[in-house]
């Protein structure tokens, strides 16, 4: 089944809606004044309560000048959000409240002990078991319970301030309790610091004595081990064996370098002598003074020979003498070079011997250094232990002296201070007469106005057809009248039935939220007797199947033959309901022929009561005694008064199609004009008949000529259901 929207067919009449406030102003005013008076009486007679507030500031109490040298940022109190919240819980702790209750002797006050001065009513409630006996609770717990009920401790947002609020019937007590709580908190913090300081001195004294002995023993072990291991310290704070090994290693490297240099030089001189090459390329030869003097003499002789060769021949005695001297000089130079080579070889051999000696010494020192290193490791471990114990001893001694001095001078500042004491309040914070009375007046007035508007809206009186709706506005519609048998006359011969136009068309049903209509059935003229004709009809089961298959939202039944033919509407409604659909049967007959057999009575409120604003939808919808179908009967209201609100009938009809899958309307002997106010989208029109006589044919032809071509004839003959009248001939009564 589709859904039919009625948002464009109905509107809320705001003028009619808000006019209900004026019509019911007396009731609204009476209820508002009663509630306001009750609020005023409560505010005037209620017990006065006073509230006062004290404030604590959480801060570091230690001065920068008195803070111990070893103190750091980790020793400061935690002042973050969690730290402040922790202090809030400490302020409202049981121990502090007990101290304040004991100091102010709150147990003697009836305000803090329900067991004192109990009223007769309270005693009766205790005896009856409707109230707990306060004497079963210890007096201290009763006082603490009342204190917690009136106490409010909280941290001021984005600050390090803790506010302590307390309310009491006595203004002086309301100011004294939060101040005493703050002082008790500060005293508790100071006592805690004193206890911690005493515990620290009690712990540090014996520890210092033990550490002094341990330091002495550790240092003695260091000295003993040093003496036993013969670990002599050299330069750079290193063991002597290690230092000697380093020096010998350096000397060995130097000797090896000298030996290598001497061997290389001697080898180069030997190669020059053996190969007959020039000795001038050897740096060591050139560096010899004797060889250089010989070279100078050799150069001088070569110069003289060259000078004399210009005037004398080679065989001249003078030249021959000079050449002989020159040859002697070459021999001397070679002899000196050989001597130099031998000296270098001797130097290399000496360096080799020195190197061998140094290698032996280094190997000896290596073993000694390794042994000294192991001993040094053990010595260092003993030294570290002694140093650690000495540092711990010095730290403990400094802390002990600081703690002892604070204890002697009684200087233990707490990390909180009272920045604002509670002042005695001059006015009660509860009750506030003007706000309470004003709030009661405004709330009661608003609630009564809302209730009145909702009643007017749900009753349907504030609904009106929307602009552009498809149904016409009518001033008054006549109620159904008693139908009598018309006189039969011959109708003109040209009136022919239009049975070809009777079709079974299905329309899609769309859910909407609008309400319904009642139709007046006018009797056809008595001077016209239509020509008898025959039409094909279907039974109740076929009609129900047609409605289910087409998905119709409305089924309009016209019964030209009177009350007995109304059985078709009842039977079809029950058949569709048994198929599982939500079905409503609306009775618009004058005699209640469609609802009386279903409800077994004609005294139920119905459509006329709904139109006359005497009932709501929930009051006029009843259940069929023999099926799941719902029924709206004719009702018991004055028909004339009901018809004055006939313009609301299409709205009511549309609302029913929204709530139900199918609305079956029994109209009685109505004509096309009457049922036009009931027809909407997805509507099927049926003509109920008992016998296919001319009366039925005339009504059928009239409906077809008026535009209802998709007309279906249905008969209840042969179908019996409990509570349904047996079809027969009887005029509408």
XYZ file of C-alpha atoms in Angstrom:
733
model
C 0.000 0.000 0.000
C 1.351 3.464 -0.916
C 1.300 6.476 1.332
C -0.891 9.515 0.656
C 0.399 12.842 1.950
C -2.046 15.355 3.352
C 0.396 18.086 4.219
C -1.104 20.253 1.444
C -4.731 19.533 2.498
C -4.691 20.666 6.120
C -3.271 23.550 8.131
C -3.245 24.583 11.755
C -5.607 27.484 12.369
C -3.357 29.634 14.537
C -6.140 32.062 15.317
C -8.392 29.269 16.522
C -5.448 27.645 18.343
C -4.423 30.712 20.337
C -8.029 31.760 20.866
C -8.288 28.745 23.158
C -6.016 30.603 25.604
C -8.591 33.359 25.874
C -11.453 30.879 26.240
C -9.677 29.043 29.069
C -8.082 32.046 30.768
C -9.931 31.450 34.025
C -8.593 27.932 34.413
C -5.075 29.070 33.480
C -5.218 31.970 35.933
C -6.574 29.840 38.772
C -3.922 27.151 38.388
C -1.162 29.752 38.040
C -2.276 31.646 41.151
C -2.598 28.454 43.166
C 0.911 27.309 42.211
C 2.337 30.784 42.830
C 0.640 30.960 46.228
C 1.986 27.565 47.169
C 5.480 28.667 46.126
C 5.165 31.856 48.167
C 3.995 29.903 51.215
C 6.899 27.487 50.836
C 9.430 30.313 50.465
C 7.985 32.152 53.475
C 7.808 29.169 55.801
C 10.996 27.374 54.758
C 13.943 27.345 57.161
C 16.571 29.985 56.385
C 20.021 28.700 55.433
C 23.184 30.795 55.421
C 26.356 30.115 53.473
C 29.935 31.330 54.018
C 33.205 30.614 52.206
C 36.866 30.438 53.202
C 39.738 30.195 50.715
C 43.081 28.408 50.855
C 46.024 29.046 48.548
C 48.309 26.130 47.720
C 51.873 27.430 47.316
C 55.443 26.646 48.278
C 55.955 27.688 51.887
C 59.755 27.383 51.819
C 61.769 30.576 51.407
C 64.594 30.723 48.888
C 66.920 31.792 51.718
C 66.068 28.876 53.998
C 65.842 26.148 51.383
C 68.554 23.470 51.878
C 71.430 23.557 49.388
C 70.634 20.068 48.170
C 66.981 20.877 47.469
C 65.859 20.942 43.837
C 62.663 21.326 41.842
C 61.654 17.743 42.618
C 61.354 18.665 46.290
C 58.680 21.293 45.578
C 54.994 20.391 46.099
C 53.054 19.237 43.046
C 50.860 22.178 42.024
C 49.304 20.771 38.871
C 45.610 19.971 38.450
C 45.925 16.514 40.009
C 47.884 17.922 42.943
C 45.212 20.544 43.688
C 42.478 17.892 43.409
C 44.367 15.762 45.924
C 44.499 18.647 48.372
C 40.736 19.179 47.918
C 40.135 15.601 49.043
C 42.427 16.081 52.026
C 40.559 19.237 53.093
C 37.248 17.324 53.152
C 38.738 14.206 54.760
C 37.157 12.547 57.776
C 40.053 13.331 60.140
C 39.827 17.081 59.558
C 36.033 17.095 59.874
C 36.312 15.169 63.145
C 38.737 17.753 64.519
C 36.397 20.626 63.602
C 33.309 18.839 64.973
C 35.106 18.133 68.236
C 36.467 21.682 68.558
C 33.086 23.357 67.910
C 31.128 20.662 69.807
C 28.684 20.192 66.920
C 27.218 17.005 68.418
C 25.172 19.097 70.848
C 23.370 20.960 68.072
C 20.073 19.490 66.743
C 21.040 20.668 63.237
C 23.853 18.117 63.146
C 22.174 15.303 65.071
C 18.749 14.085 63.992
C 18.380 12.129 67.208
C 18.101 15.371 69.204
C 14.659 16.977 69.491
C 12.934 14.538 67.126
C 9.410 15.610 66.239
C 6.410 13.436 67.011
C 5.887 12.816 63.311
C 9.460 11.589 62.890
C 9.084 9.277 65.856
C 5.873 7.845 64.399
C 7.597 7.277 61.052
C 10.453 5.502 62.835
C 8.033 3.310 64.761
C 6.120 2.495 61.562
C 9.360 1.532 59.828
C 8.971 4.247 57.176
C 12.076 6.070 58.344
C 15.420 4.877 59.674
C 16.118 5.332 63.344
C 18.984 7.859 63.655
C 19.919 6.479 67.092
C 21.094 3.298 65.419
C 23.944 5.317 63.898
C 26.810 6.445 66.195
C 26.616 10.161 67.098
C 29.968 10.903 65.477
C 28.821 9.460 62.143
C 25.552 11.427 62.304
C 27.488 14.662 62.751
C 29.918 13.831 59.934
C 27.030 12.953 57.613
C 25.351 16.321 58.203
C 28.645 18.157 57.778
C 29.274 16.482 54.415
C 25.748 17.313 53.264
C 26.314 21.030 53.945
C 30.009 21.164 52.956
C 31.292 21.950 49.480
C 35.045 21.958 48.832
C 36.228 22.720 45.294
C 39.175 24.218 43.444
C 38.640 27.533 41.697
C 39.118 27.012 37.972
C 42.532 27.978 36.527
C 43.875 28.949 39.982
C 45.554 27.302 42.949
C 42.790 28.425 45.285
C 40.664 25.925 47.212
C 37.262 27.254 48.270
C 35.522 25.830 51.356
C 31.772 26.531 51.462
C 29.460 25.588 54.302
C 25.760 26.200 54.813
C 23.965 26.250 58.134
C 20.881 27.617 59.833
C 23.155 29.683 62.103
C 25.086 32.404 60.204
C 27.854 32.451 62.817
C 28.282 28.698 62.527
C 28.244 28.936 58.725
C 31.263 31.277 58.936
C 33.092 29.462 61.749
C 33.109 25.951 60.287
C 34.900 26.669 56.937
C 37.494 28.813 58.716
C 38.139 26.081 61.267
C 38.372 23.494 58.489
C 41.032 25.602 56.747
C 42.984 26.048 59.986
C 42.730 22.345 60.770
C 44.043 21.544 57.288
C 47.039 23.873 57.757
C 47.715 22.422 61.206
C 47.497 18.901 59.788
C 49.988 19.798 57.063
C 52.359 21.251 59.674
C 52.040 18.176 61.872
C 52.756 15.988 58.880
C 55.940 17.956 58.142
C 57.028 17.745 61.793
C 56.498 14.002 61.730
C 58.458 13.679 58.488
C 61.326 15.805 59.841
C 61.485 13.792 63.059
C 61.445 10.560 61.109
C 64.284 11.890 58.909
C 66.525 12.789 61.884
C 65.755 9.467 63.564
C 66.774 7.659 60.401
C 69.863 9.734 59.544
C 71.545 9.553 63.006
C 72.239 5.795 63.057
C 72.938 5.783 59.330
C 75.649 8.421 59.712
C 77.337 6.431 62.490
C 77.340 3.291 60.351
C 78.642 5.176 57.319
C 81.507 6.699 59.255
C 82.718 3.243 60.231
C 82.236 1.933 56.683
C 84.216 4.839 55.174
C 87.076 4.286 57.606
C 87.227 0.575 56.796
C 87.087 1.194 53.029
C 89.939 3.708 53.090
C 92.033 1.341 55.241
C 91.532 -1.443 52.700
C 92.752 0.885 49.940
C 95.954 1.761 51.806
C 96.690 -1.873 52.711
C 96.237 -3.132 49.196
C 98.404 -0.354 47.756
C 101.232 -1.291 50.105
C 100.947 -5.015 49.414
C 100.875 -4.666 45.644
C 103.867 -2.244 45.495
C 102.033 -0.025 43.044
C 104.332 3.001 42.698
C 102.768 5.928 40.929
C 104.757 7.829 38.303
C 103.991 10.940 36.342
C 100.490 11.579 34.972
C 99.042 9.555 37.894
C 100.005 6.236 36.245
C 101.784 3.151 37.551
C 105.585 3.345 37.361
C 105.921 0.085 35.384
C 103.500 1.360 32.814
C 105.334 4.670 32.538
C 108.734 2.884 32.096
C 107.270 0.624 29.440
C 106.103 3.676 27.557
C 109.557 5.298 27.723
C 111.357 2.110 26.599
C 108.956 1.710 23.725
C 109.823 5.216 22.561
C 113.579 4.535 22.880
C 113.247 1.265 20.975
C 111.512 3.030 18.143
C 114.268 5.634 17.945
C 117.074 3.004 17.929
C 115.362 1.034 15.202
C 115.088 4.159 13.120
C 118.819 4.960 13.528
C 119.821 1.415 12.630
C 117.720 1.413 9.540
C 119.164 4.769 8.468
C 122.788 3.619 8.979
C 122.236 0.394 7.067
C 120.634 2.217 4.179
C 123.463 4.766 3.942
C 126.168 2.077 4.107
C 124.412 0.130 1.401
C 124.239 3.142 -0.918
C 127.998 3.905 -0.410
C 128.901 0.249 -1.081
C 126.930 0.258 -4.307
C 128.615 3.482 -5.411
C 132.110 2.053 -4.710
C 131.432 -1.270 -6.332
C 129.796 0.169 -9.398
C 132.400 2.880 -9.906
C 129.768 5.501 -9.737
C 130.107 9.021 -8.442
C 130.245 9.402 -4.733
C 128.860 12.899 -4.938
C 125.283 11.525 -4.957
C 125.708 10.130 -1.421
C 124.814 12.818 1.185
C 126.963 11.213 3.922
C 130.045 11.286 1.640
C 129.532 14.920 0.835
C 129.068 15.737 4.496
C 132.570 14.399 5.356
C 135.019 17.352 5.795
C 138.073 15.345 4.677
C 136.406 14.217 1.495
C 135.330 17.760 0.795
C 138.908 19.067 1.218
C 140.147 16.337 -1.095
C 137.461 17.295 -3.568
C 138.588 20.910 -3.376
C 142.221 19.865 -3.980
C 141.056 17.704 -6.872
C 139.243 20.631 -8.416
C 142.301 22.829 -7.956
C 144.581 20.267 -9.680
C 142.135 19.932 -12.571
C 142.195 23.691 -12.916
C 146.004 23.817 -12.996
C 146.191 21.001 -15.550
C 143.726 22.809 -17.715
C 145.748 26.057 -17.481
C 149.061 24.343 -18.304
C 147.598 22.325 -21.138
C 147.229 25.517 -23.063
C 151.066 25.968 -23.225
C 152.458 22.503 -22.478
C 151.987 19.091 -23.976
C 150.574 16.118 -22.116
C 153.999 14.515 -21.711
C 155.439 17.552 -20.109
C 156.802 16.665 -16.677
C 154.817 19.348 -15.006
C 151.532 18.137 -16.431
C 152.415 14.544 -15.731
C 153.178 15.439 -12.074
C 149.843 17.182 -11.714
C 147.993 14.226 -13.206
C 149.776 11.875 -10.860
C 148.686 13.982 -7.919
C 145.121 14.003 -9.273
C 145.093 10.200 -9.443
C 146.311 9.989 -5.841
C 143.486 12.268 -4.793
C 140.849 9.953 -6.379
C 142.279 7.012 -4.485
C 142.223 8.929 -1.243
C 138.581 9.903 -1.795
C 137.608 6.277 -2.418
C 139.542 5.192 0.659
C 137.750 7.754 2.763
C 134.399 6.591 1.346
C 135.212 3.019 2.282
C 136.104 4.132 5.787
C 132.806 6.014 5.992
C 130.936 2.896 4.837
C 132.637 0.788 7.492
C 131.763 3.353 10.140
C 128.132 3.250 9.088
C 128.167 -0.549 9.233
C 129.633 -0.402 12.688
C 126.974 2.127 13.748
C 124.234 -0.159 12.369
C 125.627 -3.113 14.288
C 125.739 -1.050 17.469
C 122.129 0.049 16.961
C 121.113 -3.582 16.370
C 122.695 -4.608 19.655
C 120.968 -1.726 21.432
C 117.708 -2.706 19.830
C 117.995 -6.256 21.027
C 118.637 -5.069 24.546
C 115.668 -2.745 24.456
C 113.395 -5.498 23.153
C 114.339 -7.684 26.089
C 113.710 -4.858 28.534
C 110.337 -4.063 26.940
C 109.208 -7.662 27.211
C 110.143 -7.679 30.861
C 108.223 -4.441 31.505
C 105.219 -5.754 29.616
C 104.727 -8.554 32.093
C 105.261 -6.189 34.992
C 102.823 -3.644 33.521
C 100.145 -6.299 32.964
C 100.447 -7.432 36.538
C 100.362 -3.833 37.754
C 97.253 -3.142 35.655
C 95.347 -5.990 37.286
C 96.371 -4.770 40.683
C 95.401 -1.223 39.712
C 91.885 -2.368 38.723
C 91.364 -3.898 42.129
C 92.805 -0.808 43.770
C 90.484 1.460 41.763
C 87.462 -0.619 42.811
C 88.414 -0.260 46.446
C 88.987 3.458 45.919
C 85.587 3.932 44.274
C 83.832 2.142 47.102
C 85.577 4.333 49.629
C 84.709 7.504 47.680
C 81.037 6.487 47.316
C 80.677 5.847 51.009
C 82.351 9.118 51.808
C 80.002 11.036 49.483
C 76.974 9.325 51.028
C 78.271 10.146 54.472
C 78.739 13.810 53.561
C 75.217 13.990 52.072
C 73.649 12.362 55.127
C 75.567 14.659 57.430
C 74.363 17.769 55.537
C 70.733 16.609 55.565
C 70.931 15.629 59.203
C 72.290 19.018 60.177
C 69.533 20.787 58.194
C 66.777 18.632 59.715
C 68.175 18.972 63.215
C 68.403 22.759 62.919
C 64.775 23.004 61.691
C 63.639 20.797 64.539
C 65.508 22.852 67.119
C 64.158 26.152 65.725
C 60.684 24.696 65.039
C 60.782 26.053 61.456
C 58.599 23.821 59.246
C 56.582 26.001 56.823
C 53.527 24.335 55.209
C 52.654 24.556 51.501
C 49.301 26.320 52.021
C 47.977 29.462 53.662
C 44.581 30.885 54.528
C 44.041 33.823 52.173
C 40.417 34.593 53.064
C 38.539 33.748 56.228
C 34.788 33.141 56.058
C 32.655 36.168 56.906
C 29.363 35.964 58.783
C 26.625 36.187 56.094
C 23.957 38.841 56.565
C 21.372 37.378 54.168
C 20.257 33.775 53.687
C 21.087 32.096 50.428
C 17.934 29.955 50.693
C 15.069 30.498 50.223
C 15.030 33.421 47.783
C 11.384 34.468 47.859
C 11.261 36.562 44.696
C 13.108 34.122 42.385
C 11.140 31.125 43.681
C 7.752 32.854 43.355
C 8.655 34.308 39.966
C 9.887 30.969 38.647
C 6.777 29.188 39.926
C 4.514 31.812 38.314
C 6.307 31.702 34.953
C 6.563 27.896 34.904
C 2.938 27.281 35.862
C 1.719 29.872 33.354
C 3.839 28.382 30.576
C 2.843 24.788 31.374
C -0.878 25.611 31.488
C -0.606 27.491 28.189
C 1.161 24.536 26.562
C -1.421 22.072 27.929
C -4.279 24.225 26.636
C -2.707 24.548 23.177
C -2.002 20.807 22.974
C -5.577 19.929 23.960
C -6.913 22.293 21.334
C -4.536 20.885 18.712
C -5.216 17.204 19.475
C -8.967 17.719 19.616
C -8.914 18.818 15.987
C -10.643 22.130 16.645
C -7.494 24.015 15.581
C -7.347 22.276 12.169
C -8.646 23.838 8.978
C -8.467 22.879 5.297
C -5.387 24.208 3.589
C -5.585 26.707 0.750
C -6.038 24.867 -2.529
C -7.509 21.720 -0.976
C -9.647 19.639 -3.310
C -12.764 19.479 -1.155
C -15.298 22.320 -1.034
C -16.225 24.238 2.039
C -19.847 23.711 3.037
C -21.987 25.555 5.478
C -24.256 22.721 6.535
C -24.968 19.171 5.452
C -28.230 17.483 6.250
C -28.118 14.329 8.328
C -29.318 11.079 6.771
C -33.092 10.765 6.806
C -35.384 7.766 6.850
C -35.713 6.303 3.450
C -39.094 4.983 2.263
C -39.842 2.747 -0.663
C -40.159 4.884 -3.756
C -43.168 4.550 -5.998
C -42.360 2.696 -9.161
C -43.200 4.381 -12.426
C -42.105 3.620 -15.883
C -38.991 5.393 -16.840
C -38.439 6.793 -20.322
C -37.329 4.199 -22.820
C -34.188 6.075 -23.652
C -32.647 5.383 -20.241
C -30.269 2.530 -20.806
C -27.890 1.052 -18.348
C -24.281 1.806 -18.940
C -22.951 -1.460 -17.679
C -19.993 -1.256 -20.012
C -18.543 1.505 -17.874
C -18.438 -0.646 -14.714
C -14.731 -1.504 -14.346
C -12.490 -2.708 -11.612
C -9.611 -0.211 -11.674
C -6.956 -0.172 -8.930
C -5.371 3.010 -7.593
C -2.273 3.430 -5.463
C -2.995 4.538 -1.860
C -0.797 7.229 -0.275
C -0.666 7.770 3.446
C -1.626 11.262 4.685
C -2.383 12.932 7.967
C -5.880 14.405 7.551
C -9.378 13.535 9.075
C -12.986 12.491 7.735
C -16.494 13.270 6.410
C -20.089 12.270 6.864
C -22.495 12.180 3.975
C -26.173 12.959 3.827
C -28.268 10.523 1.925
C -31.066 12.115 -0.006
C -33.871 9.835 -1.266
C -34.244 9.724 -5.028
C -37.349 11.270 -6.525
C -40.418 9.072 -6.007
C -41.924 9.860 -9.371
C -39.222 8.211 -11.409
C -39.020 4.464 -11.823
C -35.975 3.352 -13.770
C -36.123 0.661 -16.257
C -35.214 -2.712 -14.836
C -31.855 -3.931 -15.966
C -29.348 -6.495 -14.873
C -25.695 -5.881 -13.868
C -23.027 -8.407 -13.041
C -22.206 -8.411 -9.311
C -19.485 -9.972 -7.116
C -19.655 -11.490 -3.656
C -17.989 -10.320 -0.446
C -14.815 -12.389 -0.908
C -14.248 -11.008 -4.420
C -14.784 -7.455 -3.194
C -12.214 -7.965 -0.419
C -9.730 -9.440 -2.879
C -10.284 -6.475 -5.206
C -9.524 -3.974 -2.444
C -6.409 -5.845 -1.300
C -5.083 -6.264 -4.830
C -5.676 -2.629 -5.814
C -4.194 -1.216 -2.598
C -7.180 1.103 -2.153
C -7.142 3.493 0.797
C -10.925 4.123 0.859
C -13.938 1.955 0.048
C -17.272 3.844 -0.312
C -20.378 1.643 -0.033
C -23.746 2.942 -1.289
C -26.801 0.852 -0.242
C -29.861 1.926 -2.283
C -31.962 -0.805 -0.687
C -31.557 0.378 2.898
C -30.177 -1.054 6.161
C -30.047 -4.719 5.196
C -27.731 -4.000 2.272
C -25.267 -2.381 4.727
C -24.149 -5.904 5.592
C -21.844 -5.773 2.550
C -19.680 -3.055 4.108
C -19.420 -5.007 7.379
C -18.553 -8.273 5.700
C -15.961 -6.722 3.340
C -14.297 -4.821 6.227
C -13.995 -8.035 8.230
C -12.634 -9.979 5.269
C -9.893 -7.409 4.611
C -9.092 -7.214 8.347
C -8.745 -10.998 8.527
C -6.221 -10.734 5.686
C -3.890 -8.792 8.025
C -4.606 -5.155 7.072
C -5.594 -2.376 9.460
C -9.225 -1.617 8.620
C -11.674 0.994 9.955
C -15.445 0.856 9.334
C -17.096 4.310 9.396
C -20.888 4.287 9.784
C -22.591 7.292 8.125
C -26.107 5.855 8.124
C -28.873 7.586 10.037
C -29.904 4.457 11.934
C -26.429 3.079 12.651
C -27.133 0.003 10.537
C -23.417 -0.648 9.890
C -22.131 -0.211 13.469
C -24.979 -1.430 15.672
C -24.579 -5.149 14.702
C -20.783 -4.863 15.128
C -20.793 -3.205 18.571
C -24.068 -4.725 19.839
C -25.151 -1.253 20.947
C -25.972 2.203 19.563
C -24.862 4.137 22.672
C -21.165 4.439 21.858
C -19.704 7.906 21.012
C -18.988 8.278 17.333
C -18.568 10.641 14.417
C -21.164 13.151 15.613
C -19.399 13.423 18.986
C -16.104 14.051 17.176
C -17.643 16.803 15.039
C -19.297 18.418 18.059
C -15.908 18.522 19.883
C -17.279 16.280 22.611
C -14.711 13.522 22.082
C -11.330 12.798 20.553
C -10.291 10.111 18.090
C -9.328 7.710 20.872
C -12.859 8.057 22.309
C -14.829 7.327 19.123
C -12.810 4.393 17.710
C -14.060 1.009 18.975
C -13.133 -2.616 18.324
C -15.350 -5.065 16.463
C -16.486 -7.865 18.766
C -16.061 -10.463 16.007
C -12.859 -9.401 14.164
C -9.764 -7.170 14.299
C -11.617 -4.393 12.501
C -12.101 -0.984 14.168
C -15.423 0.880 14.034
C -16.554 4.510 14.324
C -20.320 4.495 14.940
C -22.790 7.328 14.299
C -22.490 8.570 17.860
C -24.748 10.106 20.469
C -24.258 13.864 19.919
C -26.826 16.301 18.580
C -26.774 15.891 14.759
C -27.619 19.549 14.157
C -24.671 20.728 16.280
C -22.412 18.180 14.630
C -23.324 19.364 11.118
C -22.244 22.905 11.962
C -18.656 21.617 11.897
C -19.145 19.717 8.650
C -16.240 21.582 7.029
C -13.896 19.473 9.175
C -15.209 16.183 7.775
C -12.731 15.898 4.850
C -9.863 16.534 7.263
C -11.069 13.778 9.595
C -11.483 11.404 6.654
C -7.912 12.088 5.491
C -6.521 11.493 8.982
C -8.154 8.084 9.134
C -6.605 7.073 5.810
C -3.232 7.983 7.327
C -3.702 5.734 10.359
C -5.329 2.759 8.605
C -4.567 0.710 5.525
C -8.239 0.837 4.453
C -11.217 2.968 5.515
C -14.608 1.386 4.674
C -17.470 3.933 4.672
C -21.095 2.836 4.691
C -23.123 5.761 3.290
C -26.578 4.207 3.097
C -28.858 5.347 0.211
C -26.586 8.266 -0.814
C -26.238 9.836 -4.262
C -23.198 10.979 -6.225
C -23.178 14.478 -4.757
C -23.200 13.128 -1.213
C -20.314 10.713 -1.641
C -18.219 13.266 -3.565
C -17.104 14.672 -0.231
C -15.726 11.299 0.803
C -13.869 10.368 -2.349
C -10.100 10.880 -2.491
C -7.080 9.294 -4.088
C -7.129 5.476 -4.292
C -10.870 5.204 -3.657
C -13.121 2.331 -4.716
C -16.938 2.861 -4.953
C -19.249 -0.106 -4.379
C -23.014 -0.485 -4.705
C -24.380 -2.981 -2.211
C -27.457 -4.899 -3.343
C -29.662 -7.716 -2.173
C -31.732 -8.163 -5.343
C -30.891 -6.923 -8.857
C -34.020 -4.779 -9.171
C -34.663 -1.499 -10.878
C -33.943 0.485 -7.723
C -30.355 -0.752 -7.666
C -30.035 -0.259 -11.401
C -31.247 3.332 -11.171
C -28.758 4.161 -8.390
C -25.945 2.512 -10.316
C -26.715 4.365 -13.543
C -26.894 7.651 -11.627
C -23.461 7.117 -10.122
C -21.976 6.157 -13.485
C -23.438 9.205 -15.161
C -21.962 11.366 -12.361
C -18.481 10.196 -13.219
C -17.995 7.064 -11.097
C -17.347 4.729 -14.013
C -15.162 2.320 -11.997
C -18.196 1.083 -10.109
C -18.544 -2.389 -8.586
C -21.703 -4.155 -7.432
C -21.366 -6.419 -4.408
C -23.936 -8.612 -2.676
C -23.855 -10.113 0.840
C -26.305 -12.854 -0.100
C -24.990 -16.294 0.823
C -22.280 -14.980 3.210
C -22.876 -15.255 6.941
C -20.727 -13.904 9.768
C -21.465 -13.706 13.520
C -23.062 -10.407 14.461
C -24.047 -9.575 10.867
C -27.769 -9.201 10.066
C -29.216 -11.706 7.617
C -29.833 -9.923 4.327
C -33.429 -9.220 3.606
C -35.716 -6.444 2.460
C -36.055 -3.625 4.984
C -36.051 0.074 4.448
C -33.585 2.366 6.246
C -34.892 3.308 9.635
